């Protein structure tokens, strides 16, 4: 048999296990976390692409600016969706812990 650990010899004891110790988050909550994180990463990539937009040889600066604005609007929408997914996951996790 092994010797007791230091904290055991000093009289400390581990807390009793409770049923919620083994409780894993449901798959829907874990999926919401991944979706939110991926959407935020996609938004950052689209923002980076919008910063690289330049006018091509056959278009004006106004067309390039319009394309850049569309990319920023799309990135903002995707970022908001990712943030909402993570907030919903946070709320769902709080309800599941009760």
Phi, psi and omega in degrees: 000152182277159179279152181294150178288165181303316183292335177284322181289336179274002175098358179283151177228152178288152179289154180291145179288144176240156183302331182285352178298323182267003183285118176263154178291142177299158183299326181296323180289320178293322178294320178299323178296313180294318180297315179299316180294317180295319179296322177294322178293318178298319179299318178296321179294317180294322175300318179295321177294322179296329179287340182265000184292128174231161179286133177283180182292329185252020179225161182269172177295329179295318178295320178293320178295320178297318178296320178296318179296319178298317179297320180294319178296317178296315180297321179295317178298316179294320178296320178295317177299318177297318178295319178295319178298319179289324176294319177297323178295321178297315180293317180297320178297322179293319178293325181289333180285343182285000000 
